[in-house]
Coordinates of C-alpha atoms in Angstrom, one line a residue:
Chain A
M1 CA 25.6 8.4 10.1
T2 CA 23.3 10.2 7.4
Q3 CA 20.9 8.7 5.1
D4 CA 22.4 9.8 2.2
S5 CA 25.9 8.3 3.1
G6 CA 24.7 5.2 4.3
M7 CA 22.8 5.4 0.7
L8 CA 26.2 6.0 -0.7
K9 CA 28.0 2.6 1.1
H10 CA 25.1 0.3 0.8
T11 CA 25.2 1.3 -2.9
L12 CA 28.8 0.5 -3.3
R13 CA 28.6 -2.7 -0.8
R14 CA 25.8 -4.4 -3.5
L15 CA 27.8 -3.1 -6.7
L16 CA 30.7 -5.1 -5.1
G17 CA 28.1 -8.1 -4.6
L18 CA 26.9 -8.6 -8.3
L19 CA 30.6 -9.5 -9.2
P20 CA 30.7 -13.2 -8.0
T21 CA 27.3 -13.3 -9.9
L22 CA 29.1 -12.7 -12.9
L23 CA 32.0 -14.4 -12.2
M24 CA 29.3 -17.5 -11.4
L25 CA 27.4 -17.0 -15.0
I26 CA 30.2 -16.4 -17.3
T27 CA 31.9 -20.4 -15.6
V28 CA 28.3 -21.4 -16.1
T29 CA 28.3 -20.6 -19.9
F30 CA 31.7 -21.2 -20.8
F31 CA 31.7 -24.7 -20.0
M32 CA 27.9 -25.4 -21.1
M33 CA 29.4 -24.6 -24.2
R34 CA 32.3 -26.6 -24.4
M35 CA 30.1 -29.3 -23.3
A36 CA 27.8 -29.1 -26.2
P37 CA 28.3 -32.3 -28.9
G38 CA 30.1 -30.7 -32.1
G39 CA 32.7 -27.4 -32.5
P40 CA 32.9 -24.4 -34.7
F41 CA 34.7 -25.9 -37.3
D42 CA 32.3 -28.8 -37.7
S43 CA 30.2 -28.6 -41.1
E44 CA 29.2 -30.8 -43.4
K45 CA 32.0 -30.9 -45.3
L46 CA 35.0 -32.8 -43.9
L47 CA 37.8 -30.8 -43.2
P48 CA 41.7 -32.0 -43.9
A49 CA 42.9 -33.0 -40.4
E50 CA 45.9 -30.9 -40.7
I51 CA 43.3 -27.6 -41.7
E52 CA 41.2 -28.6 -38.9
A53 CA 44.4 -28.4 -36.3
N54 CA 45.8 -25.6 -37.5
L55 CA 42.6 -23.5 -37.4
N56 CA 41.8 -25.2 -33.7
A57 CA 46.2 -23.9 -32.4
K58 CA 44.7 -20.7 -34.4
Y59 CA 42.0 -19.8 -31.5
H60 CA 43.9 -22.0 -29.1
L61 CA 41.0 -24.9 -28.9
D62 CA 43.9 -27.3 -28.9
E63 CA 44.8 -26.5 -25.3
P64 CA 43.7 -28.2 -22.4
L65 CA 39.9 -26.7 -21.1
L66 CA 41.4 -25.3 -18.1
R67 CA 44.0 -23.4 -19.7
Q68 CA 41.4 -22.1 -22.1
Y69 CA 38.9 -20.6 -19.6
F70 CA 41.3 -18.5 -17.8
R71 CA 42.9 -17.3 -21.6
Y72 CA 39.1 -16.3 -21.5
M73 CA 39.1 -15.0 -18.3
G74 CA 41.9 -13.0 -19.1
Q75 CA 41.2 -11.4 -22.1
I76 CA 37.5 -10.2 -20.6
A77 CA 39.1 -9.0 -18.2
V78 CA 40.3 -5.9 -20.6
L79 CA 37.3 -6.0 -22.7
D80 CA 38.0 -8.6 -25.5
F81 CA 35.7 -10.7 -26.6
G82 CA 38.1 -12.4 -29.3
P83 CA 37.4 -12.5 -33.1
S84 CA 33.5 -14.0 -34.0
F85 CA 34.4 -17.8 -34.5
Q86 CA 31.5 -17.5 -38.0
Y87 CA 31.3 -13.6 -38.8
K88 CA 35.0 -14.4 -40.4
D89 CA 36.9 -10.7 -40.1
W90 CA 34.5 -9.8 -37.2
S91 CA 35.4 -9.7 -33.3
V92 CA 32.7 -10.3 -30.7
N93 CA 32.7 -7.0 -29.5
E94 CA 31.7 -5.6 -33.1
L95 CA 29.0 -8.0 -33.5
I96 CA 27.9 -6.7 -30.5
A97 CA 28.6 -3.2 -31.1
Q98 CA 26.4 -3.4 -34.1
S99 CA 23.5 -4.8 -33.4
Y100 CA 22.5 -4.0 -29.7
P101 CA 21.1 -0.5 -30.3
V102 CA 18.6 -2.2 -32.3
S103 CA 18.3 -4.8 -28.9
L104 CA 18.1 -2.4 -26.7
T105 CA 16.2 0.0 -28.3
V106 CA 12.9 -2.3 -28.3
G107 CA 13.4 -3.7 -25.2
G108 CA 13.4 -0.3 -23.6
L109 CA 10.4 0.4 -25.1
A110 CA 8.4 -2.6 -24.4
M111 CA 9.4 -1.8 -20.7
L112 CA 8.5 1.6 -20.8
L113 CA 5.2 0.2 -22.8
A114 CA 4.9 -2.5 -20.1
F115 CA 5.1 -0.2 -17.5
V116 CA 2.5 3.3 -18.1
L117 CA 0.5 1.2 -20.0
G118 CA 0.2 -1.9 -17.4
T119 CA 0.1 0.4 -14.4
T120 CA -2.5 2.3 -15.6
L121 CA -5.0 -0.2 -17.2
G122 CA -4.4 -1.6 -12.9
I123 CA -5.4 0.8 -11.6
A124 CA -8.1 1.6 -13.4
A125 CA -9.8 -1.9 -13.2
A126 CA -8.8 -1.6 -9.4
L127 CA -10.6 1.7 -8.7
R128 CA -13.9 0.2 -11.0
Q129 CA -13.6 -3.0 -9.0
N130 CA -16.0 -5.7 -10.0
T131 CA -17.5 -3.7 -13.0
R132 CA -17.9 -4.3 -16.2
V133 CA -14.4 -2.6 -16.9
D134 CA -12.3 -4.6 -14.7
Y135 CA -13.8 -8.1 -15.9
S136 CA -13.0 -7.6 -19.0
L137 CA -9.5 -5.2 -19.1
M138 CA -8.1 -8.5 -16.4
G139 CA -10.1 -10.5 -18.9
I140 CA -7.9 -9.3 -22.0
A141 CA -4.6 -9.5 -19.2
M142 CA -5.2 -12.6 -18.4
L143 CA -6.0 -14.0 -22.1
G144 CA -1.8 -11.6 -22.5
I145 CA 0.1 -13.8 -20.1
S146 CA -1.3 -17.0 -21.6
V147 CA -0.2 -17.0 -25.0
P148 CA 2.9 -16.7 -25.8
N149 CA 4.4 -14.0 -27.7
F150 CA 4.8 -16.6 -31.1
V151 CA 1.6 -16.6 -31.4
I152 CA 0.6 -13.0 -30.9
A153 CA 3.1 -12.1 -33.0
P154 CA 2.0 -13.6 -36.5
I155 CA -1.9 -12.9 -35.7
L156 CA -0.9 -8.9 -35.3
I157 CA 1.3 -9.7 -38.5
L158 CA -1.2 -10.8 -40.2
L159 CA -4.8 -8.7 -39.0
L160 CA -2.2 -5.0 -39.0
A161 CA 0.8 -5.9 -42.0
V162 CA -0.8 -8.5 -44.2
Y163 CA -4.6 -7.2 -44.1
A164 CA -4.4 -3.3 -43.1
G165 CA -0.9 -2.8 -44.0
W166 CA -0.6 -0.1 -41.8
L167 CA 2.3 -1.5 -40.7
P168 CA 5.2 -3.1 -41.8
A169 CA 5.6 -6.8 -41.8
G170 CA 9.1 -6.6 -40.4
G171 CA 12.8 -5.5 -41.1
W172 CA 14.2 -2.6 -39.2
D173 CA 14.5 1.3 -40.6
W174 CA 14.6 3.0 -37.0
G175 CA 11.4 4.2 -38.1
I176 CA 8.3 4.4 -35.9
A177 CA 6.2 1.9 -38.2
S178 CA 9.3 -0.7 -37.5
M179 CA 9.0 -0.3 -34.5
V180 CA 5.2 -1.0 -33.6
L181 CA 4.6 -4.5 -34.1
P182 CA 8.5 -5.7 -32.3
V183 CA 7.8 -3.7 -29.3
V184 CA 3.9 -4.7 -28.9
T185 CA 4.2 -7.6 -28.9
L186 CA 7.4 -7.8 -26.8
A187 CA 5.4 -5.5 -24.3
L188 CA 2.3 -7.1 -24.3
P189 CA 2.6 -10.3 -22.0
V190 CA 4.5 -8.1 -19.2
T191 CA 1.4 -5.2 -19.8
A192 CA -0.9 -7.9 -18.8
Y193 CA 1.2 -9.0 -15.6
I194 CA 1.9 -5.5 -14.7
A195 CA -1.6 -4.6 -14.6
R196 CA -2.8 -7.5 -12.7
L197 CA -0.1 -6.8 -10.5
T198 CA -1.4 -3.0 -10.0
R199 CA -5.1 -4.0 -9.4
G200 CA -4.5 -6.7 -6.7
S201 CA -2.0 -3.9 -4.2
M202 CA -3.9 -1.2 -5.5
I203 CA -6.6 -2.7 -4.0
E204 CA -5.3 -3.0 -1.0
V205 CA -3.9 -0.1 -0.6
L206 CA -7.3 1.3 -0.6
H207 CA -8.4 -0.8 2.2
S208 CA -5.5 0.1 4.2
N209 CA -6.0 2.4 7.5
F210 CA -4.1 5.4 6.2
I211 CA -6.4 5.3 3.4
R212 CA -9.2 6.2 5.7
T213 CA -7.0 8.8 6.9
A214 CA -6.2 10.4 4.1
R215 CA -10.3 11.2 3.4
A216 CA -11.0 11.7 6.7
K217 CA -8.8 14.6 6.0
G218 CA -11.3 16.1 3.7
L219 CA -8.9 15.8 0.7
P220 CA -10.3 14.6 -2.7
E221 CA -10.5 11.4 -3.8
S222 CA -8.4 11.9 -6.8
V223 CA -5.8 13.5 -4.3
V224 CA -5.7 10.5 -2.0
I225 CA -5.4 8.3 -4.7
R226 CA -2.3 9.8 -6.5
R227 CA -0.2 11.3 -2.8
H228 CA -1.2 8.7 -0.9
A229 CA -2.5 5.0 -2.8
L230 CA -0.4 5.5 -6.2
K231 CA 3.8 4.7 -4.0
P232 CA 2.7 2.1 -1.6
A233 CA 0.2 0.0 -4.6
I234 CA 3.5 0.6 -7.3
L235 CA 6.2 -0.9 -5.5
P236 CA 5.5 -4.3 -6.0
V237 CA 5.9 -3.3 -9.4
I238 CA 8.7 -2.0 -9.3
S239 CA 10.2 -4.6 -7.9
F240 CA 8.8 -7.0 -10.5
M241 CA 10.7 -5.2 -13.4
G242 CA 14.2 -7.0 -12.8
P243 CA 12.8 -10.6 -13.1
A244 CA 10.6 -8.7 -16.0
T245 CA 13.6 -7.5 -17.5
A246 CA 14.8 -10.6 -17.8
G247 CA 11.5 -12.2 -19.5
L248 CA 11.8 -9.5 -22.0
I249 CA 15.4 -10.5 -23.0
S250 CA 14.5 -14.2 -24.0
G251 CA 11.4 -12.6 -25.5
S252 CA 13.1 -10.4 -27.2
V253 CA 15.2 -13.7 -29.1
V254 CA 11.9 -15.1 -30.5
I255 CA 10.7 -11.8 -31.6
E256 CA 13.8 -10.9 -33.8
R257 CA 13.7 -13.7 -35.6
I258 CA 10.0 -13.3 -35.8
F259 CA 10.1 -9.2 -36.9
S260 CA 13.9 -10.4 -38.7
L261 CA 15.5 -7.9 -37.0
P262 CA 19.0 -6.7 -36.6
G263 CA 19.0 -7.4 -32.8
L264 CA 21.4 -9.2 -30.7
G265 CA 19.4 -12.2 -30.4
S266 CA 19.7 -13.3 -34.0
Y267 CA 23.6 -13.3 -33.2
F268 CA 22.6 -15.5 -30.1
V269 CA 20.1 -18.4 -31.8
T270 CA 22.6 -18.2 -34.6
G271 CA 26.0 -18.5 -32.5
A272 CA 24.4 -21.6 -30.3
L273 CA 23.5 -23.1 -33.3
N274 CA 26.7 -22.9 -35.1
R275 CA 29.5 -23.2 -32.1
D276 CA 30.5 -20.1 -32.1
Y277 CA 31.8 -19.9 -28.4
T278 CA 33.1 -16.2 -28.4
L279 CA 29.6 -15.1 -30.3
V280 CA 27.6 -17.0 -27.7
M281 CA 29.8 -15.7 -24.6
G282 CA 30.2 -12.1 -25.6
V283 CA 26.2 -12.1 -25.9
V284 CA 25.5 -14.0 -22.6
I285 CA 28.1 -11.5 -20.7
F286 CA 26.1 -8.7 -22.1
Y287 CA 22.3 -9.8 -22.0
G288 CA 24.0 -11.3 -18.0
V289 CA 25.5 -7.6 -17.4
L290 CA 22.5 -5.9 -18.6
I291 CA 20.4 -8.2 -16.5
I292 CA 22.4 -7.7 -12.9
L293 CA 22.4 -3.9 -13.5
L294 CA 18.7 -3.4 -14.1
N295 CA 17.9 -5.6 -10.9
F296 CA 20.2 -3.9 -8.8
L297 CA 19.1 -0.7 -10.6
V298 CA 15.8 -1.9 -9.7
D299 CA 16.4 -2.2 -5.4
L300 CA 18.2 0.8 -5.5
I301 CA 14.4 3.0 -6.9
Y302 CA 12.5 0.9 -4.4
A303 CA 14.6 1.4 -1.7
W304 CA 14.5 5.3 -2.1
L305 CA 10.5 4.9 -2.6
N306 CA 10.0 3.0 0.6
P307 CA 11.5 5.2 3.3
K308 CA 11.1 2.1 5.7
I309 CA 14.3 0.3 4.0
R310 CA 17.4 1.9 5.4
Y311 CA 21.3 1.6 4.6
D312 CA 22.9 1.4 7.5
E313 CA 21.9 -1.7 8.8
K314 CA 24.7 -4.6 8.4
Y315 CA 23.3 -7.5 5.4
Chain B
M1 CA -29.3 24.4 17.5
A2 CA -26.9 21.0 18.9
L3 CA -23.8 21.3 16.6
L4 CA -24.3 17.1 15.9
E5 CA -27.6 15.7 16.2
L6 CA -28.3 11.9 14.8
K7 CA -31.3 11.2 14.1
D8 CA -32.6 7.2 14.0
L9 CA -29.5 6.5 12.2
N10 CA -29.2 3.2 10.9
V11 CA -26.1 0.9 9.9
A12 CA -25.8 -2.5 8.0
F13 CA -23.3 -4.5 6.5
E14 CA -23.9 -6.9 3.9
I15 CA -22.4 -10.3 4.4
P16 CA -22.4 -14.0 3.1
D17 CA -24.4 -14.7 5.6
G18 CA -27.0 -11.9 5.8
E19 CA -26.8 -8.4 6.6
V20 CA -25.3 -7.3 9.8
H21 CA -27.1 -4.5 11.8
A22 CA -24.1 -2.6 13.5
V23 CA -26.2 -0.1 14.6
T24 CA -29.9 0.2 15.4
K25 CA -31.9 3.7 15.1
L26 CA -29.4 5.7 17.5
S27 CA -30.2 9.0 18.5
F28 CA -28.2 11.6 20.1
S29 CA -26.7 14.7 20.2
I30 CA -23.9 17.0 21.0
D31 CA -23.1 20.2 21.6
A32 CA -20.8 23.0 20.2
G33 CA -17.6 23.0 23.2
D34 CA -18.8 19.5 24.8
A35 CA -17.5 16.6 25.2
L36 CA -19.6 13.0 25.2
A37 CA -18.4 9.6 25.8
I38 CA -19.6 6.8 23.4
V39 CA -19.0 3.6 25.4
G40 CA -19.6 0.2 25.1
E41 CA -18.0 -3.2 24.3
S42 CA -16.3 -4.2 20.8
G43 CA -18.8 -4.5 18.0
S44 CA -21.2 -2.6 20.6
G45 CA -21.9 0.0 16.9
K46 CA -19.8 3.0 18.6
T47 CA -17.3 3.0 16.1
Q48 CA -19.2 2.4 13.3
T49 CA -21.5 5.3 14.3
M50 CA -19.0 7.9 13.8
M51 CA -17.6 6.1 10.5
A52 CA -21.0 6.7 9.1
V53 CA -20.9 10.8 9.6
M54 CA -17.6 10.6 8.5
N55 CA -18.7 8.5 5.1
L56 CA -16.0 6.5 5.5
L57 CA -17.7 2.8 5.8
A58 CA -16.2 -0.3 4.5
E59 CA -17.6 -1.2 0.7
N60 CA -20.3 -3.2 2.4
G61 CA -21.4 -0.9 4.5
S62 CA -24.4 1.4 4.3
A63 CA -25.9 3.9 6.3
S64 CA -29.7 5.5 6.8
G65 CA -31.5 8.1 9.2
K66 CA -30.2 11.9 9.4
A67 CA -26.8 13.0 11.0
L68 CA -27.2 16.9 11.1
F69 CA -24.0 18.7 11.6
K70 CA -25.1 22.3 12.3
G71 CA -28.6 21.4 10.7
E72 CA -27.4 20.0 7.5
D73 CA -27.2 16.3 6.6
L74 CA -23.6 15.2 6.2
M75 CA -25.3 11.4 4.8
Q76 CA -27.4 13.4 1.9
M77 CA -24.5 15.6 1.4
N78 CA -22.3 14.8 -2.2
A79 CA -18.7 14.1 -2.4
A80 CA -17.1 18.0 -2.5
D81 CA -19.5 19.6 0.0
L82 CA -18.8 16.2 2.3
N83 CA -14.8 16.8 1.9
K84 CA -15.4 20.9 2.6
R85 CA -16.1 19.6 6.1
R86 CA -14.0 16.2 6.4
G87 CA -10.6 17.5 8.2
K88 CA -12.1 20.9 8.9
E89 CA -14.9 21.2 10.3
I90 CA -15.0 17.4 11.3
A91 CA -11.8 15.9 12.1
M92 CA -11.2 12.4 12.9
I93 CA -8.4 10.2 15.2
F94 CA -8.0 6.5 14.7
Q95 CA -7.8 4.1 17.1
D96 CA -4.2 2.4 15.7
P97 CA -1.6 4.9 15.4
M98 CA 0.6 2.8 13.8
T99 CA -1.3 2.1 10.9
S100 CA -3.5 5.3 10.4
L101 CA -0.6 7.6 9.1
N102 CA 1.0 6.8 5.3
P103 CA 3.8 5.3 6.1
Y104 CA 5.8 6.6 2.8
L105 CA 5.4 10.0 3.7
R106 CA 7.2 12.4 6.0
I107 CA 5.1 13.8 8.3
E108 CA 5.3 17.0 7.4
Q109 CA 3.8 16.3 3.8
Q110 CA 1.3 14.5 5.8
M111 CA 0.0 17.6 7.9
I112 CA 0.5 20.2 6.0
E113 CA -1.4 18.5 3.2
V114 CA -4.5 19.2 5.6
V115 CA -4.0 23.2 5.6
M116 CA -3.1 23.5 2.7
H117 CA -5.8 22.0 1.2
H118 CA -8.7 23.5 3.5
Q119 CA -7.2 26.7 4.2
G120 CA -5.2 27.6 1.0
L121 CA -1.6 28.0 3.1
T122 CA 1.4 28.2 1.0
R123 CA 3.7 25.1 1.5
A124 CA 5.7 27.7 4.0
E125 CA 2.8 28.7 6.4
A126 CA 1.9 25.3 6.5
R127 CA 4.8 24.2 7.3
A128 CA 4.9 26.9 10.5
H129 CA 1.7 26.1 11.3
A130 CA 2.3 22.4 11.7
I131 CA 5.8 23.0 13.2
E132 CA 3.7 24.9 16.7
M133 CA 1.1 22.4 16.2
L134 CA 3.6 19.8 17.0
R135 CA 4.8 21.4 19.8
A136 CA 1.8 21.8 21.2
V137 CA 1.5 18.4 21.6
R138 CA 4.5 17.8 22.8
I139 CA 7.2 16.6 20.6
P140 CA 10.4 17.2 21.3
D141 CA 12.8 19.0 17.8
P142 CA 9.7 19.2 16.7
E143 CA 12.1 21.4 13.4
R144 CA 14.1 17.9 12.9
R145 CA 10.7 15.5 13.4
I146 CA 8.3 16.8 11.6
R147 CA 11.0 15.8 8.2
Q148 CA 10.5 12.1 9.9
Y149 CA 8.7 9.4 8.2
P150 CA 5.8 7.3 10.8
H151 CA 8.3 4.9 11.8
E152 CA 10.7 6.5 13.1
Y153 CA 8.5 7.3 15.6
S154 CA 7.1 6.1 18.9
G155 CA 3.7 4.7 19.2
G156 CA 2.8 7.7 21.7
M157 CA 4.2 10.2 19.3
R158 CA 2.6 8.5 16.4
Q159 CA -0.7 9.3 18.7
R160 CA 0.3 12.8 19.5
V161 CA 0.8 13.4 15.9
M162 CA -2.9 12.5 14.9
V163 CA -3.8 14.0 17.8
A164 CA -2.0 17.2 16.6
M165 CA -3.0 16.6 12.7
G166 CA -6.4 16.4 13.8
L167 CA -6.7 19.8 16.0
L168 CA -4.7 21.6 12.6
C169 CA -7.8 23.2 11.1
E170 CA -9.3 24.1 14.4
P171 CA -12.7 21.9 14.1
D172 CA -15.5 22.3 15.4
L173 CA -15.9 18.6 16.2
L174 CA -13.3 16.2 17.2
I175 CA -14.1 12.1 17.3
A176 CA -11.5 10.9 18.7
D177 CA -11.7 6.6 18.7
E178 CA -10.1 5.0 21.0
P179 CA -7.1 7.2 20.8
T180 CA -5.5 5.8 24.2
T181 CA -5.8 1.9 23.2
A182 CA -3.3 1.1 21.7
L183 CA -0.3 3.0 24.6
D184 CA 0.8 2.3 27.3
V185 CA -0.8 3.6 30.6
T186 CA 1.6 6.8 30.5
V187 CA 1.0 7.6 27.3
Q188 CA -3.2 7.4 27.8
A189 CA -2.7 10.4 30.4
Q190 CA -0.8 12.1 28.2
I191 CA -2.9 12.2 25.4
S192 CA -5.9 13.0 27.5
Q193 CA -4.4 15.4 29.3
L194 CA -3.4 17.0 26.0
M195 CA -6.7 16.7 24.8
T196 CA -8.5 18.5 27.9
E197 CA -6.1 21.2 27.6
L198 CA -7.0 21.6 23.7
R199 CA -10.3 21.7 24.4
A200 CA -10.4 24.3 26.6
K201 CA -7.8 26.5 24.7
S202 CA -9.9 26.1 21.3
N203 CA -13.6 25.4 22.5
T204 CA -13.3 22.0 20.2
A205 CA -16.4 19.4 21.1
I206 CA -15.1 16.0 21.2
I207 CA -17.0 12.8 20.6
L208 CA -14.7 10.1 22.4
I209 CA -15.2 6.2 21.7
T210 CA -13.8 4.4 24.2
H211 CA -14.1 1.3 26.5
D212 CA -12.3 2.5 28.8
L213 CA -14.3 4.5 31.6
G214 CA -10.9 6.0 33.6
V215 CA -10.3 8.0 30.5
V216 CA -14.4 9.3 30.3
A217 CA -14.4 10.6 34.0
G218 CA -11.4 12.9 33.3
L219 CA -12.2 13.9 30.0
C220 CA -16.1 13.9 28.9
D221 CA -19.3 15.7 30.2
R222 CA -21.8 12.8 29.5
V223 CA -22.1 9.8 28.4
L224 CA -23.8 7.0 25.9
V225 CA -23.6 3.9 26.6
M226 CA -24.5 1.3 23.8
Y227 CA -24.6 -2.5 23.7
A228 CA -25.6 -4.6 20.1
G229 CA -25.8 -1.1 18.6
E230 CA -28.8 0.8 20.3
A231 CA -28.4 3.3 23.1
V232 CA -29.1 1.7 26.3
E233 CA -28.4 4.8 28.4
C234 CA -27.5 8.5 27.9
G235 CA -26.2 11.1 30.8
T236 CA -24.1 13.3 32.3
V237 CA -20.7 11.7 33.8
E238 CA -22.4 11.8 37.5
Q239 CA -25.5 10.1 36.4
I240 CA -23.7 7.6 34.6
F241 CA -21.5 6.9 37.0
Y242 CA -23.4 7.5 40.5
Q243 CA -26.7 6.3 39.8
P244 CA -26.4 3.9 36.8
K245 CA -30.0 2.6 35.6
H246 CA -29.6 -0.1 32.9
P247 CA -28.5 -3.3 34.3
Y248 CA -26.0 -2.9 31.4
T249 CA -24.1 0.4 32.9
K250 CA -24.5 -1.4 36.2
G251 CA -23.0 -4.6 35.0
L252 CA -20.0 -2.5 33.2
L253 CA -19.1 -0.4 35.9
K254 CA -18.8 -3.4 38.1
S255 CA -15.7 -4.8 36.0
V256 CA -13.6 -2.0 36.3
P257 CA -11.2 -3.3 38.2
R258 CA -10.7 -1.2 41.8
L259 CA -7.8 -0.4 43.9
D260 CA -9.8 -0.5 47.1
Q261 CA -11.2 -3.9 47.0
P262 CA -9.3 -7.1 48.4
D263 CA -7.0 -8.8 46.3
D264 CA -8.8 -12.0 46.6
S265 CA -12.1 -10.0 45.7
G266 CA -12.0 -11.5 41.8
L267 CA -13.0 -9.4 39.1
E268 CA -16.8 -8.9 38.5
A269 CA -18.0 -10.1 34.5
I270 CA -21.0 -9.4 33.1
P271 CA -21.9 -13.7 32.2
G272 CA -22.6 -14.3 28.5
N273 CA -22.1 -12.5 25.2
P274 CA -23.5 -10.1 23.1
P275 CA -26.4 -11.0 20.8
N276 CA -25.5 -11.8 17.2
L277 CA -26.1 -9.2 14.9
L278 CA -27.5 -11.3 12.1
L279 CA -29.8 -12.6 14.4
L280 CA -31.0 -9.9 17.1
P281 CA -33.6 -11.0 19.5
E282 CA -36.6 -9.0 19.7
G283 CA -37.4 -7.2 22.6
C284 CA -34.9 -5.9 24.7
R285 CA -31.4 -7.2 23.5
F286 CA -30.0 -7.5 27.2
R287 CA -32.4 -9.2 28.3
E288 CA -30.4 -12.8 28.5
R289 CA -27.5 -11.3 30.3
C290 CA -29.6 -9.2 32.6
P291 CA -30.0 -10.3 36.3
S292 CA -33.5 -8.2 36.3
A293 CA -35.0 -9.8 33.4
H294 CA -38.7 -10.5 33.5
D295 CA -41.7 -11.1 30.9
A296 CA -42.0 -8.3 30.2
C297 CA -38.9 -7.8 28.5
R298 CA -39.3 -9.9 25.2
D299 CA -41.3 -6.6 24.4
T300 CA -38.5 -3.8 23.3
P301 CA -38.0 -1.8 26.6
P302 CA -39.1 2.2 25.7
M303 CA -36.4 5.2 26.7
Q304 CA -37.5 6.5 30.3
L305 CA -36.4 10.1 30.9
D306 CA -35.8 11.7 34.3
G307 CA -36.1 15.4 33.1
Q308 CA -33.0 16.0 34.2
G309 CA -31.5 14.6 30.8
H310 CA -30.7 11.1 31.7
A311 CA -32.2 8.4 29.8
W312 CA -32.5 5.0 29.5
R313 CA -33.9 2.1 27.3
C314 CA -34.8 -0.2 30.1
F315 CA -38.3 -0.8 31.9
L316 CA -36.8 -0.5 35.8
G317 CA -38.4 2.8 37.0
P318 CA -35.5 5.8 38.2
T319 CA -36.3 3.8 41.4
D320 CA -35.4 0.5 41.4
E321 CA -32.9 -1.1 41.6

């Protein structure tokens, strides 16, 4: 079997393997939402019993739970996430469609920034191992990992928006200025983690025998690092990018609230508080698919970078 | 002028417990086209000597003394000048072919980068040259094999790739650090055969680091015996094998298993262990294990010369048993 057709089969098999994961996620979320006390039509002012019964019948909430579950599964099989319970006249599809570009832009830019900056700083520290540069970079990184972003965000807002006045303190207008603070805040902990990861793996790689061979060939040190050390040093970072996505998404829920961004995160939070079942389900499925696909992509990139992973083997 | 001449080379490593003296005041030289074997047990400093010459010592290691290559001191050279020689005029083959090739790059990339960098060949020229070289070391189907990664090669084939890689630029000096140790016996024979042929063809001088005396006899003209970081004896293969002068060399030769002895004769071994390189004893370093040791050995023994290229570091004279 050639490597390419092996790769294709491997990809298809892995894609099919993702479906049970997704199914599990949807099922667990569905029943957890229903187990939470209260419902979408509970409010301070009690509704007349008839109206509530009517509403429940309209949204099929009066049916047995299992029946509702299968009804919902049938709906999402055709990608219809149903109407929102709270945002009248809006379907969940419309709410997601309108807000995901903001979340994806912030998340994607943060991911890109974290990867580029994290690996660069990590390599810089590794090449100056045990010097002042190394110690200060790793000290800052440790700080970045340990201080939560709901602490970093107000500090950055205070310094750069309130005192210096360089950037808006919140809001979103698709302008670069409005993106800087949310993206930087979101990227900071991931950048720090990647920097530490890269430093460690780069130092390890630089001590390996094949680097000695490359040096013995008389290649300049810059070529030795770029051509021989970079790929193996970056591999652990690549595998970290999957879990990092999940971290970025949960971080973005907080960040979007702090900077009042019109993204998915705020719908997720308000939806959960209002028992807006369909909206929460929609956002969870959207995030779930995103995380699963990105993890899958990471696996593919990893396999592509590491020739030792073969596709023609049985799993 | 010798091709490579070491003068009073010292190599030391800083470790938390102190300073390890891996090599002490080592001097020897090798002429163009010659083959020299450096033998000695593990930790005798043979590998670190050559690592110092190639400036490949670990970060905690330091070297002093002179390593004159074609009259220029490699120890004083800046990185750029050194890199003009490493891989081009001096090539090195490492002990462990499993880990010494980059597992993430195709053999092709690892080979062509040497010639592209040193000889300025184009990618296509370099590739053709590399395939030719793989054929010379008898890699079957080199056009296909060169596209593969190291893990797709067997151990013996990887070492042949290392040899081919070392010889790409037809270096003046090839340093082979236990090139056959990790391989099984038939492959060992193939690799030494290969190095003999290539040496005859391109007049490359070889420094062979080994503890396998069998390989030495087939491949080399001269032998340097090292013990605890010092040269203890140096001479031609005949002198070392048939008229060894230093008690350590004699012990080393006796410990080679022989087929012409009865099965129950047992294996001779040198009693004791080499000295701790952190706390080297005064005087002769082999004293504690030496069957001929006497009071005079508390002083440092002189290097004795017999005028015919045979030298040994011992108080015993040329005729003493």
